Steps between C-alpha positions, in 0.01 A plus 500: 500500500549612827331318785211670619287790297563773709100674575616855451809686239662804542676720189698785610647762276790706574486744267697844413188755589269256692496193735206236383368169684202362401409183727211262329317171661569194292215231440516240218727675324289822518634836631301750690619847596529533878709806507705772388763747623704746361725722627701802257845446604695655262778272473657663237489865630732326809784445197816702475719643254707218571225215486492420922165529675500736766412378833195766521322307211595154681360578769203652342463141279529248800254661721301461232648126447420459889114573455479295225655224704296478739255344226731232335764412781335173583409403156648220346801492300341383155225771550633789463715702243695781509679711214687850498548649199705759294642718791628222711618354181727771455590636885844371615392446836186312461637201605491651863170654522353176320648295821335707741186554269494125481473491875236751486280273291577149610586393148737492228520775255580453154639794246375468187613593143313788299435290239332195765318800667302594135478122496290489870350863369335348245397150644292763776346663285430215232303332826320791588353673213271323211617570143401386160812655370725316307854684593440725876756734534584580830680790719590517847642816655696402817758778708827463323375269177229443247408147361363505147370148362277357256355126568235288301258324827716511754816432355753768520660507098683867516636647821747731578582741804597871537664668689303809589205548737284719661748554797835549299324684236346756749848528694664534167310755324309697806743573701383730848143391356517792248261416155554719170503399139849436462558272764183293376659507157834346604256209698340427245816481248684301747190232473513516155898404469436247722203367327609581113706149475169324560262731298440245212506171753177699650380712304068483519525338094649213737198403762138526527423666850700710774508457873636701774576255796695749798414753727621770283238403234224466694556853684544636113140320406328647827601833482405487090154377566403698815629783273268451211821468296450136402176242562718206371807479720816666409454655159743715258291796511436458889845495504554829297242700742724297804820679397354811395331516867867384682654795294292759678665471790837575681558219741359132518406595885209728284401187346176434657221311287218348723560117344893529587633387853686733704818236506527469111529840449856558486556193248159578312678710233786286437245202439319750248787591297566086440166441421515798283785424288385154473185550323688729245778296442274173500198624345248439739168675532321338778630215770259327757619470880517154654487430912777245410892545505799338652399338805162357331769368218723349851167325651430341154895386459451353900225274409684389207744362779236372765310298200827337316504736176831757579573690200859475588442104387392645176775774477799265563335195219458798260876657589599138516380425132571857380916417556452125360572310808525120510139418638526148552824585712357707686205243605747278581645712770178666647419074518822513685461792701149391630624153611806695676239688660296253638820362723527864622196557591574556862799708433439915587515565159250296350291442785153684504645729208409328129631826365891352490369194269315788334793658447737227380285389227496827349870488507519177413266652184724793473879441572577448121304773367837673460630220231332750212765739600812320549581149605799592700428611850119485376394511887612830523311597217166302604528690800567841382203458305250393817652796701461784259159348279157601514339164649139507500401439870854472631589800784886639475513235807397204297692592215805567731496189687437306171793682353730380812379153441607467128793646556590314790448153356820403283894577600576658845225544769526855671246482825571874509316577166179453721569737780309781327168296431204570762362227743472217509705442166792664659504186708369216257636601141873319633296169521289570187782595289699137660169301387505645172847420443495176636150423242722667165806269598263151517376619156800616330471223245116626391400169396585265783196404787507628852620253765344419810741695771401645839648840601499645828627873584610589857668808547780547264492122458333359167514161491396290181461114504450257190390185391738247493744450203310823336813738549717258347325493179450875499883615527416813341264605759730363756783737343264760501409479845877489616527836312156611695635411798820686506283843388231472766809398760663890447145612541569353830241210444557136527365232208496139619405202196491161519274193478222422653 
């Protein structure tokens, strides 16, 4: 558990169609709603034919990222949480506007999976809306995808991500901004194709309530009700009246109902034709609106953290016992790993930062995981899987540095497999990946106690010291320490043993 309780937590949302930050007061392990911004960005209007964001749409994003600065610069690190979502999951440039948006903002940003995103999408709205249901099924519209999910409380069962939103859909299908029936047709078919694999998984015979959770579906509600459409939020003969309305017209700059704001308009139809084909394909008459979504879902997930209950925990002993690791192996290194740890604790990499011991027990939960696949060269396996899984709570971040860590800790030590992974594990993952290594060495024989050494890291200098007479009787580990010693040495590292 971190330190101190921060007072105040901060939950941004970098989103395809819309910027989000909600900031809330923390008390007792109570939130309270201080404020909210939001800023349509239109992230995923900024995307080419060739995936790159054009600088006009940067710019556009980190003003915004600037004013929302100005609100979380100075708060601390554990307090605040950032995600983006599908279109800087797929730009090939993000990497360089997430830099300077990072700078923007003060804090680390974190790209998240579709599937993780229905995962926080759900968890927002599970917090924020009172249901007797049994099964909730839940949509979320966002620029360039569409989260559908069903979840029991508020645990997440069924998720999946699309890609289609209200932005690419209107680019897509209304080009110049010009509405007839045929282009609505071929929106509405394209959400179907994308939706048909999933028809059964979510069909309505599946849950017991809808909810809308995006600014798409709330605009769709509004304009519904102040219509006299629909008294019950978004409803399948609302819907019908909706479309036959939109069809009227010749260009979505005519669309002009009094409940719709002037800055949706151009994506308003595109979010209609999703929501259209969705209740056809799924069955759905009516679905309820909730004030939650992603970056309600990201405040719950942060005081997971703050209070000791991270769901990544959970995700990597559930992925841990899914692949049939050796539990009682693993203990014995995260024992290992903590007492390691303790020695360090003034070195930059563990000092202040409990995230690296964080980090090396889940590998030290995980590193085997690839055993159910093949034994040989298993750690490339184990870590193929952590790169390219859906990990409950894990960012692509997380799941990449966990993936360099596995990989890294058997046979040949390559410092330059951590150039590409963001600060500060660009800089500490060498040192974590040496620790590891040095903890799954002292416990290659699985059944044999931990002895009493000291270790001390300076530089490229590791130096390891044990009890007297201990490395005699152990000539295995002594063997295997030779061998560990020669691979960290072309890794341009130096390994020092002997007895106390």
């Amino acid at each position: 558990m971190p330190q101190q309780i921060p007072t105040s937590v901060a939950a941004v949302d970098l989103g395809s169609n819309s910027f989000h930050m909600i900031i809330c007061s923390l008390h007792d392990g109570k939130l309270q709603t201080l404020d909210r911004l939001k800023e349509m960005v239109r992230l995923a209007a900024g995307l080419d034919s060739q995936k790159y964001l054009d600088q006009a749409t940067q710019e556009r994003a980190l003003a915004c990222l600037e004013r929302f600065g100005q609100r979380i610069r100075n708060f601390p690190p554990n307090s605040v949480a950032i995600v983006g979502t599908n279109t800087l999951r797929i730009a090939k440039n993000s990497h360089q506007f997430i830099k300077k948006a990072e700078r923007a903002l003060g804090h680390p940003i974190h790209i998240i999976s579709g599937i993780e995103e229905a995962r926080l999408i759900y968890q927002g709205v599970a917090h924020s809306l009172a249901s007797n249901a049994n099964n909730r099924f839940v949509m979320d519209i966002g620029g360039s995808s569409t989260e559908y999910i069903i979840g029991r409380n508020d645990v997440a069962h069924t998720k999946e991500s699309l890609n289609m939103g209200c932005v690419t859909v209107s680019q897509l299908f209304f080009k110049n901004g010009e509405i007839n029936k045929r282009a609505f047709r071929k929106a509405t078919l394209f959400a179907e194709q994308h939706l048909e694999p999933f028809q059964n998984t979510f069909h309505s015979k599946n849950w017991d309530e809808a909810i809308g959770a995006s600014g798409s579906l709330k605009a769709i509600s509004n304009v519904l009700q102040a219509s006299g459409w629909s008294n019950n939020g978004i409803t399948m003969a609302g819907m019908e009246q909706l479309v036959a309305q939109l069809l009227k017209l010749d260009k979505v700059e005519q669309i002009n109902f009094p409940a719709l704001s002037i800055e949706r308009r151009p994506v308003f139809i595109g979010a209609v034709a999703i929501v259209y084909a969705t209740f056809k394909t799924l069955n759905i008459e009516q679905m309820t609106v909730s004030d939650g979504a992603l970056r309600e879902g990201l405040v719950q997930d942060l005081l997971g953290r703050i209070y000791n209950d991270d769901i990544r925990s959970q995700t990597s002993k559930t992925i841990a016992a899914r692949y049939h690791t050796d539990q009682k192996h693993s203990e014995q290194l995260k024992e290992t790993l903590r007492y390691i740890v303790r020695q360090l604790d003034q070195h930059p990499c563990f000092n202040d930062n409990l995230a690296s011991l964080q980090f090396l027990e889940w590998t030290a939960e995980l590193h085997e995981i690839g055993f159910e696949i093949a034994h040989s060269q298993y750690h490339k396996h184990s870590a193929y899987i952590l790169e390219n899984g859906d990990l409950a709570g894990f960012s692509k971040q997380d799941q990449l540095l966990l993936s360099k860590l596995v990989r890294s800790h058997r046979k040949k030590l390559r410092p330059e497999r951590f150039a590409d992974l963001p600060a500060p594990w660009r800089q500490n993952a060498p040192i974590m990946a040496i620790v590891f290594r040095l903890a799954t060495v002292l416990h290659r024989n699985r059944h044999s106690q931990r002895a009493d050494f000291k270790i001390e890291i300076d530089g490229n200098k590791i130096k390891l010291a044990f009890p007297d007479g201990w490395l005699e009787q152990a000539p295995l580990t002594y063997a295997d320490l030779k061998k560990e010693m020669h691979y960290l040495e072309e890794a341009n590292f130096e390994l020092i043993f002997d007895q106390c």
